[in-house]
PDB file of N, CA, C and O in Angstrom, chain B, residues numbered from 101:
ATOM      1  N   UNK B 101     -44.499  -0.758 -51.779  1.00  0.00           N
ATOM      2  CA  UNK B 101     -44.607  -2.185 -51.956  1.00  0.00           C
ATOM      3  C   UNK B 101     -44.813  -2.844 -50.589  1.00  0.00           C
ATOM      4  O   UNK B 101     -44.145  -2.500 -49.613  1.00  0.00           O
ATOM      5  N   UNK B 102     -45.721  -3.767 -50.539  1.00  0.00           N
ATOM      6  CA  UNK B 102     -46.008  -4.502 -49.310  1.00  0.00           C
ATOM      7  C   UNK B 102     -45.256  -5.829 -49.355  1.00  0.00           C
ATOM      8  O   UNK B 102     -45.487  -6.634 -50.257  1.00  0.00           O
ATOM      9  N   UNK B 103     -44.355  -6.071 -48.393  1.00  0.00           N
ATOM     10  CA  UNK B 103     -43.621  -7.343 -48.415  1.00  0.00           C
ATOM     11  C   UNK B 103     -44.538  -8.511 -48.046  1.00  0.00           C
ATOM     12  O   UNK B 103     -45.363  -8.400 -47.139  1.00  0.00           O
ATOM     13  N   UNK B 104     -44.386  -9.606 -48.743  1.00  0.00           N
ATOM     14  CA  UNK B 104     -45.149 -10.823 -48.474  1.00  0.00           C
ATOM     15  C   UNK B 104     -44.272 -11.741 -47.613  1.00  0.00           C
ATOM     16  O   UNK B 104     -43.129 -12.036 -47.962  1.00  0.00           O
ATOM     17  N   UNK B 105     -44.827 -12.180 -46.497  1.00  0.00           N
ATOM     18  CA  UNK B 105     -44.088 -13.051 -45.577  1.00  0.00           C
ATOM     19  C   UNK B 105     -44.275 -14.515 -45.965  1.00  0.00           C
ATOM     20  O   UNK B 105     -45.344 -14.927 -46.414  1.00  0.00           O
ATOM     21  N   UNK B 106     -43.223 -15.277 -45.782  1.00  0.00           N
ATOM     22  CA  UNK B 106     -43.302 -16.721 -46.013  1.00  0.00           C
ATOM     23  C   UNK B 106     -43.929 -17.380 -44.786  1.00  0.00           C
ATOM     24  O   UNK B 106     -44.056 -16.756 -43.733  1.00  0.00           O
ATOM     25  N   UNK B 107     -44.313 -18.626 -44.931  1.00  0.00           N
ATOM     26  CA  UNK B 107     -44.884 -19.365 -43.801  1.00  0.00           C
ATOM     27  C   UNK B 107     -43.875 -19.448 -42.655  1.00  0.00           C
ATOM     28  O   UNK B 107     -44.252 -19.363 -41.486  1.00  0.00           O
ATOM     29  N   UNK B 108     -42.600 -19.611 -42.988  1.00  0.00           N
ATOM     30  CA  UNK B 108     -41.554 -19.688 -41.959  1.00  0.00           C
ATOM     31  C   UNK B 108     -41.420 -18.357 -41.218  1.00  0.00           C
ATOM     32  O   UNK B 108     -41.273 -18.341 -39.996  1.00  0.00           O
ATOM     33  N   UNK B 109     -41.468 -17.249 -41.946  1.00  0.00           N
ATOM     34  CA  UNK B 109     -41.383 -15.924 -41.318  1.00  0.00           C
ATOM     35  C   UNK B 109     -42.585 -15.666 -40.417  1.00  0.00           C
ATOM     36  O   UNK B 109     -42.445 -15.105 -39.330  1.00  0.00           O
ATOM     37  N   UNK B 110     -43.753 -16.074 -40.868  1.00  0.00           N
ATOM     38  CA  UNK B 110     -44.970 -15.888 -40.066  1.00  0.00           C
ATOM     39  C   UNK B 110     -44.885 -16.711 -38.786  1.00  0.00           C
ATOM     40  O   UNK B 110     -45.286 -16.240 -37.722  1.00  0.00           O
ATOM     41  N   UNK B 111     -44.373 -17.920 -38.874  1.00  0.00           N
ATOM     42  CA  UNK B 111     -44.225 -18.752 -37.672  1.00  0.00           C
ATOM     43  C   UNK B 111     -43.239 -18.125 -36.694  1.00  0.00           C
ATOM     44  O   UNK B 111     -43.461 -18.166 -35.484  1.00  0.00           O
ATOM     45  N   UNK B 112     -42.162 -17.552 -37.197  1.00  0.00           N
ATOM     46  CA  UNK B 112     -41.210 -16.857 -36.325  1.00  0.00           C
ATOM     47  C   UNK B 112     -41.871 -15.666 -35.641  1.00  0.00           C
ATOM     48  O   UNK B 112     -41.617 -15.405 -34.465  1.00  0.00           O
ATOM     49  N   UNK B 113     -42.708 -14.949 -36.363  1.00  0.00           N
ATOM     50  CA  UNK B 113     -43.427 -13.813 -35.779  1.00  0.00           C
ATOM     51  C   UNK B 113     -44.382 -14.292 -34.693  1.00  0.00           C
ATOM     52  O   UNK B 113     -44.497 -13.661 -33.642  1.00  0.00           O
ATOM     53  N   UNK B 114     -45.065 -15.403 -34.941  1.00  0.00           N
ATOM     54  CA  UNK B 114     -45.983 -15.955 -33.931  1.00  0.00           C
ATOM     55  C   UNK B 114     -45.227 -16.355 -32.666  1.00  0.00           C
ATOM     56  O   UNK B 114     -45.681 -16.092 -31.552  1.00  0.00           O
ATOM     57  N   UNK B 115     -44.077 -16.989 -32.847  1.00  0.00           N
ATOM     58  CA  UNK B 115     -43.275 -17.402 -31.690  1.00  0.00           C
ATOM     59  C   UNK B 115     -42.798 -16.183 -30.906  1.00  0.00           C
ATOM     60  O   UNK B 115     -42.817 -16.189 -29.676  1.00  0.00           O
ATOM     61  N   UNK B 116     -42.374 -15.147 -31.609  1.00  0.00           N
ATOM     62  CA  UNK B 116     -41.937 -13.916 -30.932  1.00  0.00           C
ATOM     63  C   UNK B 116     -43.083 -13.308 -30.134  1.00  0.00           C
ATOM     64  O   UNK B 116     -42.882 -12.829 -29.017  1.00  0.00           O
ATOM     65  N   UNK B 117     -44.275 -13.326 -30.702  1.00  0.00           N
ATOM     66  CA  UNK B 117     -45.446 -12.782 -29.995  1.00  0.00           C
ATOM     67  C   UNK B 117     -45.788 -13.622 -28.770  1.00  0.00           C
ATOM     68  O   UNK B 117     -46.134 -13.081 -27.720  1.00  0.00           O
ATOM     69  N   UNK B 118     -45.693 -14.946 -28.903  1.00  0.00           N
ATOM     70  CA  UNK B 118     -45.954 -15.817 -27.742  1.00  0.00           C
ATOM     71  C   UNK B 118     -44.944 -15.551 -26.630  1.00  0.00           C
ATOM     72  O   UNK B 118     -45.311 -15.476 -25.458  1.00  0.00           O
ATOM     73  N   UNK B 119     -43.685 -15.411 -26.998  1.00  0.00           N
ATOM     74  CA  UNK B 119     -42.644 -15.146 -26.003  1.00  0.00           C
ATOM     75  C   UNK B 119     -42.891 -13.810 -25.312  1.00  0.00           C
ATOM     76  O   UNK B 119     -42.812 -13.717 -24.087  1.00  0.00           O
ATOM     77  N   UNK B 120     -43.189 -12.775 -26.096  1.00  0.00           N
ATOM     78  CA  UNK B 120     -43.474 -11.456 -25.514  1.00  0.00           C
ATOM     79  C   UNK B 120     -44.686 -11.522 -24.594  1.00  0.00           C
ATOM     80  O   UNK B 120     -44.678 -10.939 -23.510  1.00  0.00           O
ATOM     81  N   UNK B 121     -45.719 -12.225 -25.022  1.00  0.00           N
ATOM     82  CA  UNK B 121     -46.925 -12.362 -24.206  1.00  0.00           C
ATOM     83  C   UNK B 121     -46.623 -13.087 -22.896  1.00  0.00           C
ATOM     84  O   UNK B 121     -47.096 -12.678 -21.836  1.00  0.00           O
ATOM     85  N   UNK B 122     -45.844 -14.151 -22.965  1.00  0.00           N
ATOM     86  CA  UNK B 122     -45.472 -14.896 -21.750  1.00  0.00           C
ATOM     87  C   UNK B 122     -44.701 -14.007 -20.776  1.00  0.00           C
ATOM     88  O   UNK B 122     -44.961 -14.028 -19.573  1.00  0.00           O
ATOM     89  N   UNK B 123     -43.762 -13.235 -21.292  1.00  0.00           N
ATOM     90  CA  UNK B 123     -42.968 -12.348 -20.433  1.00  0.00           C
ATOM     91  C   UNK B 123     -43.858 -11.284 -19.802  1.00  0.00           C
ATOM     92  O   UNK B 123     -43.745 -11.011 -18.607  1.00  0.00           O
ATOM     93  N   UNK B 124     -44.739 -10.683 -20.590  1.00  0.00           N
ATOM     94  CA  UNK B 124     -45.631  -9.657 -20.041  1.00  0.00           C
ATOM     95  C   UNK B 124     -46.590 -10.244 -19.011  1.00  0.00           C
ATOM     96  O   UNK B 124     -46.915  -9.579 -18.027  1.00  0.00           O
ATOM     97  N   UNK B 125     -47.049 -11.480 -19.221  1.00  0.00           N
ATOM     98  CA  UNK B 125     -47.897 -12.139 -18.219  1.00  0.00           C
ATOM     99  C   UNK B 125     -47.135 -12.321 -16.905  1.00  0.00           C
ATOM    100  O   UNK B 125     -47.675 -12.067 -15.829  1.00  0.00           O
ATOM    101  N   UNK B 126     -45.888 -12.759 -16.999  1.00  0.00           N
ATOM    102  CA  UNK B 126     -45.075 -12.953 -15.789  1.00  0.00           C
ATOM    103  C   UNK B 126     -44.825 -11.624 -15.085  1.00  0.00           C
ATOM    104  O   UNK B 126     -44.881 -11.544 -13.857  1.00  0.00           O
ATOM    105  N   UNK B 127     -44.552 -10.591 -15.861  1.00  0.00           N
ATOM    106  CA  UNK B 127     -44.313  -9.265 -15.280  1.00  0.00           C
ATOM    107  C   UNK B 127     -45.583  -8.741 -14.618  1.00  0.00           C
ATOM    108  O   UNK B 127     -45.525  -8.195 -13.517  1.00  0.00           O
ATOM    109  N   UNK B 128     -46.720  -8.900 -15.274  1.00  0.00           N
ATOM    110  CA  UNK B 128     -47.971  -8.366 -14.718  1.00  0.00           C
ATOM    111  C   UNK B 128     -48.332  -9.041 -13.399  1.00  0.00           C
ATOM    112  O   UNK B 128     -48.991  -8.433 -12.556  1.00  0.00           O
ATOM    113  N   UNK B 129     -47.909 -10.289 -13.210  1.00  0.00           N
ATOM    114  CA  UNK B 129     -48.159 -10.975 -11.939  1.00  0.00           C
ATOM    115  C   UNK B 129     -47.403 -10.329 -10.779  1.00  0.00           C
ATOM    116  O   UNK B 129     -47.781 -10.509  -9.621  1.00  0.00           O
ATOM    117  N   UNK B 130     -46.344  -9.583 -11.075  1.00  0.00           N
ATOM    118  CA  UNK B 130     -45.533  -8.943 -10.038  1.00  0.00           C
ATOM    119  C   UNK B 130     -46.081  -7.585  -9.604  1.00  0.00           C
ATOM    120  O   UNK B 130     -45.760  -7.095  -8.522  1.00  0.00           O
ATOM    121  N   UNK B 131     -46.898  -6.989 -10.446  1.00  0.00           N
ATOM    122  CA  UNK B 131     -47.361  -5.626 -10.187  1.00  0.00           C
ATOM    123  C   UNK B 131     -48.318  -5.618  -9.001  1.00  0.00           C
ATOM    124  O   UNK B 131     -49.320  -6.334  -8.973  1.00  0.00           O
ATOM    125  N   UNK B 132     -47.975  -4.787  -8.028  1.00  0.00           N
ATOM    126  CA  UNK B 132     -48.784  -4.644  -6.810  1.00  0.00           C
ATOM    127  C   UNK B 132     -48.407  -3.317  -6.166  1.00  0.00           C
ATOM    128  O   UNK B 132     -47.381  -2.733  -6.516  1.00  0.00           O
ATOM    129  N   UNK B 133     -49.205  -2.838  -5.243  1.00  0.00           N
ATOM    130  CA  UNK B 133     -48.840  -1.599  -4.560  1.00  0.00           C
ATOM    131  C   UNK B 133     -47.488  -1.749  -3.864  1.00  0.00           C
ATOM    132  O   UNK B 133     -47.233  -2.747  -3.189  1.00  0.00           O
ATOM    133  N   UNK B 134     -46.638  -0.760  -4.035  1.00  0.00           N
ATOM    134  CA  UNK B 134     -45.346  -0.743  -3.368  1.00  0.00           C
ATOM    135  C   UNK B 134     -44.176  -1.189  -4.225  1.00  0.00           C
ATOM    136  O   UNK B 134     -43.030  -0.879  -3.900  1.00  0.00           O
ATOM    137  N   UNK B 135     -44.432  -1.910  -5.315  1.00  0.00           N
ATOM    138  CA  UNK B 135     -43.318  -2.324  -6.177  1.00  0.00           C
ATOM    139  C   UNK B 135     -42.957  -1.158  -7.093  1.00  0.00           C
ATOM    140  O   UNK B 135     -43.836  -0.447  -7.579  1.00  0.00           O
ATOM    141  N   UNK B 136     -41.686  -0.972  -7.320  1.00  0.00           N
ATOM    142  CA  UNK B 136     -41.249   0.138  -8.169  1.00  0.00           C
ATOM    143  C   UNK B 136     -41.160  -0.320  -9.621  1.00  0.00           C
ATOM    144  O   UNK B 136     -41.043  -1.511  -9.909  1.00  0.00           O
ATOM    145  N   UNK B 137     -41.217   0.649 -10.524  1.00  0.00           N
ATOM    146  CA  UNK B 137     -41.051   0.310 -11.936  1.00  0.00           C
ATOM    147  C   UNK B 137     -39.642  -0.227 -12.192  1.00  0.00           C
ATOM    148  O   UNK B 137     -39.435  -1.017 -13.113  1.00  0.00           O
ATOM    149  N   UNK B 138     -38.686   0.198 -11.385  1.00  0.00           N
ATOM    150  CA  UNK B 138     -37.324  -0.340 -11.516  1.00  0.00           C
ATOM    151  C   UNK B 138     -37.311  -1.834 -11.210  1.00  0.00           C
ATOM    152  O   UNK B 138     -36.675  -2.609 -11.923  1.00  0.00           O
ATOM    153  N   UNK B 139     -38.011  -2.238 -10.153  1.00  0.00           N
ATOM    154  CA  UNK B 139     -38.077  -3.658  -9.800  1.00  0.00           C
ATOM    155  C   UNK B 139     -38.773  -4.466 -10.893  1.00  0.00           C
ATOM    156  O   UNK B 139     -38.351  -5.574 -11.225  1.00  0.00           O
ATOM    157  N   UNK B 140     -39.837  -3.900 -11.442  1.00  0.00           N
ATOM    158  CA  UNK B 140     -40.552  -4.572 -12.531  1.00  0.00           C
ATOM    159  C   UNK B 140     -39.633  -4.707 -13.744  1.00  0.00           C
ATOM    160  O   UNK B 140     -39.579  -5.763 -14.374  1.00  0.00           O
ATOM    161  N   UNK B 141     -38.917  -3.638 -14.063  1.00  0.00           N
ATOM    162  CA  UNK B 141     -38.014  -3.656 -15.211  1.00  0.00           C
ATOM    163  C   UNK B 141     -36.892  -4.676 -15.014  1.00  0.00           C
ATOM    164  O   UNK B 141     -36.524  -5.383 -15.953  1.00  0.00           O
ATOM    165  N   UNK B 142     -36.351  -4.753 -13.808  1.00  0.00           N
ATOM    166  CA  UNK B 142     -35.289  -5.730 -13.527  1.00  0.00           C
ATOM    167  C   UNK B 142     -35.809  -7.158 -13.669  1.00  0.00           C
ATOM    168  O   UNK B 142     -35.111  -8.027 -14.190  1.00  0.00           O
ATOM    169  N   UNK B 143     -37.033  -7.398 -13.208  1.00  0.00           N
ATOM    170  CA  UNK B 143     -37.630  -8.728 -13.364  1.00  0.00           C
ATOM    171  C   UNK B 143     -37.837  -9.040 -14.844  1.00  0.00           C
ATOM    172  O   UNK B 143     -37.575 -10.157 -15.292  1.00  0.00           O
ATOM    173  N   UNK B 144     -38.305  -8.054 -15.595  1.00  0.00           N
ATOM    174  CA  UNK B 144     -38.496  -8.251 -17.035  1.00  0.00           C
ATOM    175  C   UNK B 144     -37.172  -8.599 -17.706  1.00  0.00           C
ATOM    176  O   UNK B 144     -37.123  -9.460 -18.584  1.00  0.00           O
ATOM    177  N   UNK B 145     -36.103  -7.931 -17.293  1.00  0.00           N
ATOM    178  CA  UNK B 145     -34.778  -8.222 -17.853  1.00  0.00           C
ATOM    179  C   UNK B 145     -34.383  -9.670 -17.565  1.00  0.00           C
ATOM    180  O   UNK B 145     -33.830 -10.351 -18.429  1.00  0.00           O
ATOM    181  N   UNK B 146     -34.667 -10.133 -16.356  1.00  0.00           N
ATOM    182  CA  UNK B 146     -34.367 -11.526 -16.003  1.00  0.00           C
ATOM    183  C   UNK B 146     -35.191 -12.500 -16.846  1.00  0.00           C
ATOM    184  O   UNK B 146     -34.668 -13.495 -17.347  1.00  0.00           O
ATOM    185  N   UNK B 147     -36.485 -12.203 -16.999  1.00  0.00           N
ATOM    186  CA  UNK B 147     -37.354 -13.070 -17.798  1.00  0.00           C
ATOM    187  C   UNK B 147     -36.883 -13.111 -19.255  1.00  0.00           C
ATOM    188  O   UNK B 147     -36.895 -14.169 -19.884  1.00  0.00           O
ATOM    189  N   UNK B 148     -36.471 -11.961 -19.786  1.00  0.00           N
ATOM    190  CA  UNK B 148     -35.980 -11.908 -21.165  1.00  0.00           C
ATOM    191  C   UNK B 148     -34.694 -12.709 -21.304  1.00  0.00           C
ATOM    192  O   UNK B 148     -34.496 -13.417 -22.291  1.00  0.00           O
ATOM    193  N   UNK B 149     -33.837 -12.594 -20.325  1.00  0.00           N
ATOM    194  CA  UNK B 149     -32.584 -13.358 -20.348  1.00  0.00           C
ATOM    195  C   UNK B 149     -32.871 -14.857 -20.336  1.00  0.00           C
ATOM    196  O   UNK B 149     -32.257 -15.620 -21.082  1.00  0.00           O
ATOM    197  N   UNK B 150     -33.808 -15.272 -19.486  1.00  0.00           N
ATOM    198  CA  UNK B 150     -34.193 -16.687 -19.416  1.00  0.00           C
ATOM    199  C   UNK B 150     -34.719 -17.194 -20.759  1.00  0.00           C
ATOM    200  O   UNK B 150     -34.487 -18.345 -21.130  1.00  0.00           O
ATOM    201  N   UNK B 151     -35.432 -16.321 -21.489  1.00  0.00           N
ATOM    202  CA  UNK B 151     -36.032 -16.693 -22.776  1.00  0.00           C
ATOM    203  C   UNK B 151     -35.066 -16.486 -23.947  1.00  0.00           C
ATOM    204  O   UNK B 151     -35.409 -16.764 -25.096  1.00  0.00           O
ATOM    205  N   UNK B 152     -33.861 -15.997 -23.650  1.00  0.00           N
ATOM    206  CA  UNK B 152     -32.844 -15.737 -24.683  1.00  0.00           C
ATOM    207  C   UNK B 152     -33.329 -14.731 -25.723  1.00  0.00           C
ATOM    208  O   UNK B 152     -33.113 -14.898 -26.923  1.00  0.00           O
ATOM    209  N   UNK B 153     -33.991 -13.678 -25.231  1.00  0.00           N
ATOM    210  CA  UNK B 153     -34.441 -12.592 -26.103  1.00  0.00           C
ATOM    211  C   UNK B 153     -33.939 -11.276 -25.536  1.00  0.00           C
ATOM    212  O   UNK B 153     -33.495 -11.213 -24.389  1.00  0.00           O
ATOM    213  N   UNK B 154     -34.011 -10.223 -26.345  1.00  0.00           N
ATOM    214  CA  UNK B 154     -33.601  -8.908 -25.864  1.00  0.00           C
ATOM    215  C   UNK B 154     -34.737  -7.917 -26.065  1.00  0.00           C
ATOM    216  O   UNK B 154     -35.609  -8.103 -26.914  1.00  0.00           O
ATOM    217  N   UNK B 155     -34.704  -6.873 -25.271  1.00  0.00           N
ATOM    218  CA  UNK B 155     -35.719  -5.835 -25.319  1.00  0.00           C
ATOM    219  C   UNK B 155     -35.602  -5.017 -26.597  1.00  0.00           C
ATOM    220  O   UNK B 155     -34.503  -4.674 -27.035  1.00  0.00           O
ATOM    221  N   UNK B 156     -36.748  -4.711 -27.185  1.00  0.00           N
ATOM    222  CA  UNK B 156     -36.761  -3.811 -28.344  1.00  0.00           C
ATOM    223  C   UNK B 156     -36.584  -2.366 -27.898  1.00  0.00           C
ATOM    224  O   UNK B 156     -36.216  -1.512 -28.705  1.00  0.00           O
ATOM    225  N   UNK B 157     -36.841  -2.080 -26.619  1.00  0.00           N
ATOM    226  CA  UNK B 157     -36.779  -0.709 -26.113  1.00  0.00           C
ATOM    227  C   UNK B 157     -35.399  -0.321 -25.594  1.00  0.00           C
ATOM    228  O   UNK B 157     -34.949   0.801 -25.825  1.00  0.00           O
ATOM    229  N   UNK B 158     -34.724  -1.227 -24.899  1.00  0.00           N
ATOM    230  CA  UNK B 158     -33.458  -0.905 -24.241  1.00  0.00           C
ATOM    231  C   UNK B 158     -32.423  -0.443 -25.261  1.00  0.00           C
ATOM    232  O   UNK B 158     -32.090  -1.160 -26.205  1.00  0.00           O
ATOM    233  N   UNK B 159     -31.929   0.760 -25.049  1.00  0.00           N
ATOM    234  CA  UNK B 159     -30.909   1.304 -25.933  1.00  0.00           C
ATOM    235  C   UNK B 159     -31.429   1.925 -27.215  1.00  0.00           C
ATOM    236  O   UNK B 159     -30.644   2.366 -28.054  1.00  0.00           O
ATOM    237  N   UNK B 160     -32.760   1.964 -27.376  1.00  0.00           N
ATOM    238  CA  UNK B 160     -33.338   2.551 -28.593  1.00  0.00           C
ATOM    239  C   UNK B 160     -33.002   4.036 -28.649  1.00  0.00           C
ATOM    240  O   UNK B 160     -33.215   4.762 -27.677  1.00  0.00           O
ATOM    241  N   UNK B 161     -32.486   4.478 -29.764  1.00  0.00           N
ATOM    242  CA  UNK B 161     -32.084   5.881 -29.928  1.00  0.00           C
ATOM    243  C   UNK B 161     -33.213   6.681 -30.563  1.00  0.00           C
ATOM    244  O   UNK B 161     -33.804   6.282 -31.567  1.00  0.00           O
ATOM    245  N   UNK B 162     -33.489   7.819 -29.945  1.00  0.00           N
ATOM    246  CA  UNK B 162     -34.442   8.774 -30.492  1.00  0.00           C
ATOM    247  C   UNK B 162     -33.760  10.129 -30.428  1.00  0.00           C
ATOM    248  O   UNK B 162     -33.764  10.795 -29.393  1.00  0.00           O
ATOM    249  N   UNK B 163     -33.179  10.524 -31.538  1.00  0.00           N
ATOM    250  CA  UNK B 163     -32.384  11.743 -31.538  1.00  0.00           C
ATOM    251  C   UNK B 163     -31.124  11.520 -30.723  1.00  0.00           C
ATOM    252  O   UNK B 163     -30.376  10.571 -30.960  1.00  0.00           O
ATOM    253  N   UNK B 164     -30.899  12.399 -29.764  1.00  0.00           N
ATOM    254  CA  UNK B 164     -29.706  12.276 -28.917  1.00  0.00           C
ATOM    255  C   UNK B 164     -29.966  11.469 -27.647  1.00  0.00           C
ATOM    256  O   UNK B 164     -29.042  11.217 -26.873  1.00  0.00           O
ATOM    257  N   UNK B 165     -31.204  11.068 -27.432  1.00  0.00           N
ATOM    258  CA  UNK B 165     -31.556  10.309 -26.226  1.00  0.00           C
ATOM    259  C   UNK B 165     -31.561   8.807 -26.508  1.00  0.00           C
ATOM    260  O   UNK B 165     -31.813   8.365 -27.629  1.00  0.00           O
ATOM    261  N   UNK B 166     -31.278   8.044 -25.463  1.00  0.00           N
ATOM    262  CA  UNK B 166     -31.293   6.584 -25.548  1.00  0.00           C
ATOM    263  C   UNK B 166     -32.256   6.073 -24.486  1.00  0.00           C
ATOM    264  O   UNK B 166     -32.169   6.471 -23.324  1.00  0.00           O
ATOM    265  N   UNK B 167     -33.188   5.180 -24.882  1.00  0.00           N
ATOM    266  CA  UNK B 167     -34.170   4.656 -23.933  1.00  0.00           C
ATOM    267  C   UNK B 167     -33.458   3.757 -22.928  1.00  0.00           C
ATOM    268  O   UNK B 167     -32.739   2.841 -23.326  1.00  0.00           O
ATOM    269  N   UNK B 168     -33.650   4.008 -21.602  1.00  0.00           N
ATOM    270  CA  UNK B 168     -32.839   3.344 -20.580  1.00  0.00           C
ATOM    271  C   UNK B 168     -33.418   2.064 -19.978  1.00  0.00           C
ATOM    272  O   UNK B 168     -32.771   1.461 -19.121  1.00  0.00           O
ATOM    273  N   UNK B 169     -34.600   1.629 -20.386  1.00  0.00           N
ATOM    274  CA  UNK B 169     -35.254   0.507 -19.706  1.00  0.00           C
ATOM    275  C   UNK B 169     -35.625  -0.610 -20.678  1.00  0.00           C
ATOM    276  O   UNK B 169     -35.593  -0.432 -21.895  1.00  0.00           O
ATOM    277  N   UNK B 170     -35.980  -1.769 -20.111  1.00  0.00           N
ATOM    278  CA  UNK B 170     -36.381  -2.928 -20.909  1.00  0.00           C
ATOM    279  C   UNK B 170     -37.839  -2.857 -21.334  1.00  0.00           C
ATOM    280  O   UNK B 170     -38.212  -3.386 -22.381  1.00  0.00           O
ATOM    281  N   UNK B 171     -38.668  -2.200 -20.518  1.00  0.00           N
ATOM    282  CA  UNK B 171     -40.095  -2.084 -20.801  1.00  0.00           C
ATOM    283  C   UNK B 171     -40.472  -0.622 -20.959  1.00  0.00           C
ATOM    284  O   UNK B 171     -39.809   0.268 -20.427  1.00  0.00           O
ATOM    285  N   UNK B 172     -41.540  -0.391 -21.692  1.00  0.00           N
ATOM    286  CA  UNK B 172     -42.086   0.959 -21.810  1.00  0.00           C
ATOM    287  C   UNK B 172     -43.424   0.954 -21.089  1.00  0.00           C
ATOM    288  O   UNK B 172     -44.322   0.186 -21.436  1.00  0.00           O
ATOM    289  N   UNK B 173     -43.554   1.812 -20.087  1.00  0.00           N
ATOM    290  CA  UNK B 173     -44.784   1.892 -19.308  1.00  0.00           C
ATOM    291  C   UNK B 173     -45.626   3.040 -19.831  1.00  0.00           C
ATOM    292  O   UNK B 173     -45.270   4.205 -19.651  1.00  0.00           O
ATOM    293  N   UNK B 174     -46.731   2.728 -20.473  1.00  0.00           N
ATOM    294  CA  UNK B 174     -47.632   3.764 -20.979  1.00  0.00           C
ATOM    295  C   UNK B 174     -48.730   4.000 -19.952  1.00  0.00           C
ATOM    296  O   UNK B 174     -49.177   3.082 -19.264  1.00  0.00           O
ATOM    297  N   UNK B 175     -49.149   5.248 -19.870  1.00  0.00           N
ATOM    298  CA  UNK B 175     -50.212   5.566 -18.911  1.00  0.00           C
ATOM    299  C   UNK B 175     -51.546   5.584 -19.591  1.00  0.00           C
ATOM    300  O   UNK B 175     -52.564   5.833 -18.946  1.00  0.00           O
TER     301      UNK B 175
END
C-alpha cells in the first residue's frame, strides 16, 4: 500500500528539504583544501543546532555499529 500524504505533511516535507538544503549550502561554503572532515562535521552540527534539527545519520545503528558523524561523505 502506498501512503497518501496530506497537504500539511507535504508542506512539512518541503520545509525539511529547504532546511537540509540550506545547511548543506552553508557546509559546502566551508570546504577548501586543508579543512578536515571533522571540522566540516562540527560546523554542520552547529548549523543543525541553530536550525533546531538533528542529523538523520548521527547515532544510526547498522547491526552492531553506530554511525559517529552528523554528515555522510560519499565519494
